[in-house]
PDB file of C-alpha atoms in Angstrom:
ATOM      1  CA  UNK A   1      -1.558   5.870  55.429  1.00 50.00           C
ATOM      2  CA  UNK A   2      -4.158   8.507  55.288  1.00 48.00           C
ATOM      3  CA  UNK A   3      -1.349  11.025  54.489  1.00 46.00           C
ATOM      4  CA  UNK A   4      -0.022   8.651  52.185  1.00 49.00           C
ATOM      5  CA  UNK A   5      -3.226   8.560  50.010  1.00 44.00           C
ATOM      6  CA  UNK A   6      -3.625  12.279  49.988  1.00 45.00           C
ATOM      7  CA  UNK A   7      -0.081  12.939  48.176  1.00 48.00           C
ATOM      8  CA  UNK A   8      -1.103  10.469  45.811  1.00 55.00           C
ATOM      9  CA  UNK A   9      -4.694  12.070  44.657  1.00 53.00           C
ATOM     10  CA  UNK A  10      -2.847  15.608  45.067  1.00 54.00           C
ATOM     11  CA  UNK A  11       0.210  14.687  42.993  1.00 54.00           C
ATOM     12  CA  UNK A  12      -0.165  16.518  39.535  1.00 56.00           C
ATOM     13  CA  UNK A  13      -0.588  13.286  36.994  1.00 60.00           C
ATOM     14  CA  UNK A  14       2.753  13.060  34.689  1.00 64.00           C
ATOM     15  CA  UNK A  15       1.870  13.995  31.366  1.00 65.00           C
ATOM     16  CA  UNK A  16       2.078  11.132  28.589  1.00 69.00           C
ATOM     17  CA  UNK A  17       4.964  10.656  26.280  1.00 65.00           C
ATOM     18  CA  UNK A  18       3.788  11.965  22.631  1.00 67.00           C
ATOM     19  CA  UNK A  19       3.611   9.152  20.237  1.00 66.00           C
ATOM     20  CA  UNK A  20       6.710   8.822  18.357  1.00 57.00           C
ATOM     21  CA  UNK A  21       7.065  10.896  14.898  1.00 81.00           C
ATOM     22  CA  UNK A  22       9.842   8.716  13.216  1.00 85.00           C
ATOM     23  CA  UNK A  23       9.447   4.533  13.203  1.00 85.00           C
ATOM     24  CA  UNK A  24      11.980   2.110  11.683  1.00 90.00           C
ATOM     25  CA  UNK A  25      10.453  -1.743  10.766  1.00 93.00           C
ATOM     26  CA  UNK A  26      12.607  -4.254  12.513  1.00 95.00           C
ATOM     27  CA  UNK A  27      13.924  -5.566   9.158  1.00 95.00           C
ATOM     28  CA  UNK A  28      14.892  -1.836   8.408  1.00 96.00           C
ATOM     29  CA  UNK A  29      16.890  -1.898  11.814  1.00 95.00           C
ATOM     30  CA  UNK A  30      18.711  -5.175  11.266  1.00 97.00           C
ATOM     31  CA  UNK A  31      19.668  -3.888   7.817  1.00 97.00           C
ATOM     32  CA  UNK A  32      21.277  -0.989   9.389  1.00 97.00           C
ATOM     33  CA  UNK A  33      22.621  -3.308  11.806  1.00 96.00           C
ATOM     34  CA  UNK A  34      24.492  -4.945   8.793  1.00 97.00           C
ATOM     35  CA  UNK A  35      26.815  -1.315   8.146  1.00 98.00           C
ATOM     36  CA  UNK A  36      30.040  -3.142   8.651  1.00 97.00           C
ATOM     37  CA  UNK A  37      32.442   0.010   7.693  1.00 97.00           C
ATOM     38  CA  UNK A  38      30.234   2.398  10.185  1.00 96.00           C
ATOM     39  CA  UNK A  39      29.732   4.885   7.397  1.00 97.00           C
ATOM     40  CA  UNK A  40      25.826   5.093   8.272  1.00 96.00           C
ATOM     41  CA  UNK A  41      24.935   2.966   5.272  1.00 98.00           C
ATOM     42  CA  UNK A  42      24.339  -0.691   4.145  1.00 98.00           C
ATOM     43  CA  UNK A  43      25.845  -1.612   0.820  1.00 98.00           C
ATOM     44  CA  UNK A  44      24.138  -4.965  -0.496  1.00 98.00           C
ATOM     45  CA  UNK A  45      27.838  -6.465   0.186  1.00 98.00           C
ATOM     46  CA  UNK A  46      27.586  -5.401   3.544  1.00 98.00           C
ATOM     47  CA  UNK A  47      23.945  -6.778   3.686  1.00 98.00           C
ATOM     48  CA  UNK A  48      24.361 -10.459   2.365  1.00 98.00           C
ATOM     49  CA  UNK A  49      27.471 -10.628   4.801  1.00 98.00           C
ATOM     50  CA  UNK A  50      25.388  -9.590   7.552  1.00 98.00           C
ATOM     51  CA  UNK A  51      22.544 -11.754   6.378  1.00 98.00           C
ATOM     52  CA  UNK A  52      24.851 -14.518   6.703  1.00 97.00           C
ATOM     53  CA  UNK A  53      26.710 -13.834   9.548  1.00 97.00           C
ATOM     54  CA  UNK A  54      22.713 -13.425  11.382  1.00 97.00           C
ATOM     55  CA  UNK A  55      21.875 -17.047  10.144  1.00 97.00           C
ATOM     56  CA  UNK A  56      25.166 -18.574  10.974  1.00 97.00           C
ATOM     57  CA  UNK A  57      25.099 -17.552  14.762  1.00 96.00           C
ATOM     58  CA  UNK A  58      21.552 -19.866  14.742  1.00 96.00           C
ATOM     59  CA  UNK A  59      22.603 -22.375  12.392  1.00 96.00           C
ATOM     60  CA  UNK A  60      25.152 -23.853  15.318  1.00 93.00           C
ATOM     61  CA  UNK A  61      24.399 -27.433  14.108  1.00 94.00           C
ATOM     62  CA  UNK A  62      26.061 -26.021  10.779  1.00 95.00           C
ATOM     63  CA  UNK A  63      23.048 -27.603   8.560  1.00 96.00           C
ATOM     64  CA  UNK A  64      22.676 -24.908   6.012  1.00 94.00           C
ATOM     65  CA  UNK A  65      19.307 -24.349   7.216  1.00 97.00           C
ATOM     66  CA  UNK A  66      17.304 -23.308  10.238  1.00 97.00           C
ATOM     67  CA  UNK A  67      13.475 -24.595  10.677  1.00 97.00           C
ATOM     68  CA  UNK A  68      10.608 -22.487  11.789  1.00 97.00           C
ATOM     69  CA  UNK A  69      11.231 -22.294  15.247  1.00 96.00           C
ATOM     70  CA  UNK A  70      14.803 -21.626  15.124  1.00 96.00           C
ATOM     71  CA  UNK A  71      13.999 -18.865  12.803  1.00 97.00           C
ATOM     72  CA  UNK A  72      11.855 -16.798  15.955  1.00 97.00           C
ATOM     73  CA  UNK A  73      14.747 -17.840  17.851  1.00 96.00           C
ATOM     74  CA  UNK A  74      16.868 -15.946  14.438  1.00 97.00           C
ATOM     75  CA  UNK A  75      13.835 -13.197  14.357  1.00 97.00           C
ATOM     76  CA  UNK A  76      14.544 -12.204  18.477  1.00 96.00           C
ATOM     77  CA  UNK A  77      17.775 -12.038  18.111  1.00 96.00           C
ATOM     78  CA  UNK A  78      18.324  -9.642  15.098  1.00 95.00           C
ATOM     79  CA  UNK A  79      14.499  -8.259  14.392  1.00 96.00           C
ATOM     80  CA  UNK A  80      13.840  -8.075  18.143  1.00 95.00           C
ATOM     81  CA  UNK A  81      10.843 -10.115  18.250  1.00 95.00           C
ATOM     82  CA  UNK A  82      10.101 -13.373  17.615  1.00 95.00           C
ATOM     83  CA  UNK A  83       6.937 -12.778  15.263  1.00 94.00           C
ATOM     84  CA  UNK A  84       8.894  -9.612  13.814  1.00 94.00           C
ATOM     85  CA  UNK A  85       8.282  -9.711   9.725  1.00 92.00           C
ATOM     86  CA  UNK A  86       9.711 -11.014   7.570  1.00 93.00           C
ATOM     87  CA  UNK A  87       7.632 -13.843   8.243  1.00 94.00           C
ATOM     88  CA  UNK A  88       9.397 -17.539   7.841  1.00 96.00           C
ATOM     89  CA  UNK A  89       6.502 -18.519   5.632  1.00 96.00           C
ATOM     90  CA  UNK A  90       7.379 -15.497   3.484  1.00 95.00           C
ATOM     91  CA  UNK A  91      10.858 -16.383   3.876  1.00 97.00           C
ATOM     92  CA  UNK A  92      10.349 -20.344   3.100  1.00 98.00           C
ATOM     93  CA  UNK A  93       9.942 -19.944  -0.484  1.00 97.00           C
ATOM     94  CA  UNK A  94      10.087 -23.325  -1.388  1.00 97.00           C
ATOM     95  CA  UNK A  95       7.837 -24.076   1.108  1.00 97.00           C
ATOM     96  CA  UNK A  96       9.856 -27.141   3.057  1.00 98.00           C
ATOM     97  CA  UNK A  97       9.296 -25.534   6.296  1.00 96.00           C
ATOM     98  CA  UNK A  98      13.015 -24.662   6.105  1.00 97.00           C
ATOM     99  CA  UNK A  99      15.019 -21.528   5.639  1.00 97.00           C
ATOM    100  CA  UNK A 100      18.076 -21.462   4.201  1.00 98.00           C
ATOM    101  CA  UNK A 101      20.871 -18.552   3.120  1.00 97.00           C
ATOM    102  CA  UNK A 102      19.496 -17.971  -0.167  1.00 98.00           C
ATOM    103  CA  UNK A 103      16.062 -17.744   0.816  1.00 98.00           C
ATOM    104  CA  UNK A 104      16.614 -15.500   3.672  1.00 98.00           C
ATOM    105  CA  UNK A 105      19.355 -13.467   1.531  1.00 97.00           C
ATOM    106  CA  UNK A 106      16.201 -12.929  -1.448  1.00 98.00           C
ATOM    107  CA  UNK A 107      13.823 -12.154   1.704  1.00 97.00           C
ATOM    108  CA  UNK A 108      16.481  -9.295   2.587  1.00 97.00           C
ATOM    109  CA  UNK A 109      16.672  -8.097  -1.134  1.00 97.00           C
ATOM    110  CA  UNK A 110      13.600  -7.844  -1.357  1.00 97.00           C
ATOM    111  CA  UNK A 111      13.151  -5.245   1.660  1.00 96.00           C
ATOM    112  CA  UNK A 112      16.481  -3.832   0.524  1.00 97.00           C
ATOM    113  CA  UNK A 113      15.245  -2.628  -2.647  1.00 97.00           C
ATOM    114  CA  UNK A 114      12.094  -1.139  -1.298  1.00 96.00           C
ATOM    115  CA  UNK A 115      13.931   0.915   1.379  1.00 96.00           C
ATOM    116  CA  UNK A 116      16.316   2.151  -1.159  1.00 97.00           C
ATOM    117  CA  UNK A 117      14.331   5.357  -2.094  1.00 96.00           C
ATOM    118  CA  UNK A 118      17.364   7.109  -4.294  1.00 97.00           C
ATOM    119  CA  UNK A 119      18.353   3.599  -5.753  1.00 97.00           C
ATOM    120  CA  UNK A 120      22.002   4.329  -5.356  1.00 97.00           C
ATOM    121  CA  UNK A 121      22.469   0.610  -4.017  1.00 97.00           C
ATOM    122  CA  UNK A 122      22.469   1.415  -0.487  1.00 98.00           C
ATOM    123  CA  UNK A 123      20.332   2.102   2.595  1.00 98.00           C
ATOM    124  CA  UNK A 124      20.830   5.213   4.421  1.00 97.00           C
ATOM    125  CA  UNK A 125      19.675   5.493   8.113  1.00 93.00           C
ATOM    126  CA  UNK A 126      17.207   8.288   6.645  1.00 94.00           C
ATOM    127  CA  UNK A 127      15.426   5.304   4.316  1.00 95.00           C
ATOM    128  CA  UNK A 128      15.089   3.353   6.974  1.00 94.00           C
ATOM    129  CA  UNK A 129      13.260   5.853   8.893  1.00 91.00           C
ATOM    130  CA  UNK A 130       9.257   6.319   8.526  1.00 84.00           C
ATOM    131  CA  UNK A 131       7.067   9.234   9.598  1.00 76.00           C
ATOM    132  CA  UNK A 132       4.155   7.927  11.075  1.00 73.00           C
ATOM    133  CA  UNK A 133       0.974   9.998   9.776  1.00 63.00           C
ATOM    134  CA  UNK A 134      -0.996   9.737  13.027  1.00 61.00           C
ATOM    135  CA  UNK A 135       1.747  11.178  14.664  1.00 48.00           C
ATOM    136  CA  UNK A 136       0.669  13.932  17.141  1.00 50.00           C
ATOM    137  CA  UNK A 137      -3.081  12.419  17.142  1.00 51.00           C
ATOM    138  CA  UNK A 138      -4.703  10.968  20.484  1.00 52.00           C
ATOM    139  CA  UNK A 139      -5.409   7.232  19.848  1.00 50.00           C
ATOM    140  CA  UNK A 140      -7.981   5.167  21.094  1.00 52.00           C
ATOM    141  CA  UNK A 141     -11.885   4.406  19.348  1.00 54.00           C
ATOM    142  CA  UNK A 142     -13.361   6.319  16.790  1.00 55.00           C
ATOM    143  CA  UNK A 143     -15.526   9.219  18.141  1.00 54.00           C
ATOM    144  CA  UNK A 144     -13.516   9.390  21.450  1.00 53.00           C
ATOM    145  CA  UNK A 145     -10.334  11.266  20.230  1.00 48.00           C
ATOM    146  CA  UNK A 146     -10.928  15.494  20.277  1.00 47.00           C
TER     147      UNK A 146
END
């Protein structure tokens, strides 16, 4: 056990992964998601068909809407977390703790027409993509990092 110990404080410590350079929102990588012909970008067609293909695999009671909770259970599945934005209170615009097609279709626009950087009416895999600007830096408190 002795021996045992001794490997461990001798073993050379594994050097940290570097912090990623490039980060995609979750929203950016369920519009992606949403490329039905595989040509690496989302038309809006593609987009409000994969918007409601996403709320119709929830929706299994067939109401037309989903409420807040079966919205994290929507936000897991296709954001990949269930407090991934966008929020359903940003979603809800009418406010009836609901979420239906259209609101979650204007949600989508919304982020659509922000990632579409050469407004050519799609979103490349390249506009979904951010460079993070603390990339490369150690993080951790203020007055620690060298």
């Amino acid at each position: 056990m002795l021996f045992a110990l001794l490997l461990q404080v001798a073993a050379p410590a594994t050097p940290a992964q570097p912090p990623a350079t490039l980060v995609v929102e979750p929203v950016g990588m369920a519009i992606a998601a949403f490329d039905a012909d595989g040509d690496g970008r989302t038309t809006r067609a593609e987009l409000a068909a994969g918007v409601a293909r996403s709320l119709a695999a929830i929706d299994t009671a067939h109401a037309g809407s989903i409420g807040y909770i079966a919205f994290a259970d929507w936000a897991e599945r296709w954001l990949g977390d269930r407090n991934a934005l966008p929020s359903p209170f940003e979603v809800d615009a009418d406010g009836d703790d609901r979420i239906t097609l259209a609101e979650l279709q204007a949600a989508f626009a919304r982020v659509f027409a922000r990632l579409d950087v050469d407004r050519d009416g799609s979103v490349s895999r390249k506009e979904v993509l951010t460079i993070r600007a603390t990339a490369g830096r150690q993080m951790g408190p203020p007055g620690k990092r060298r």
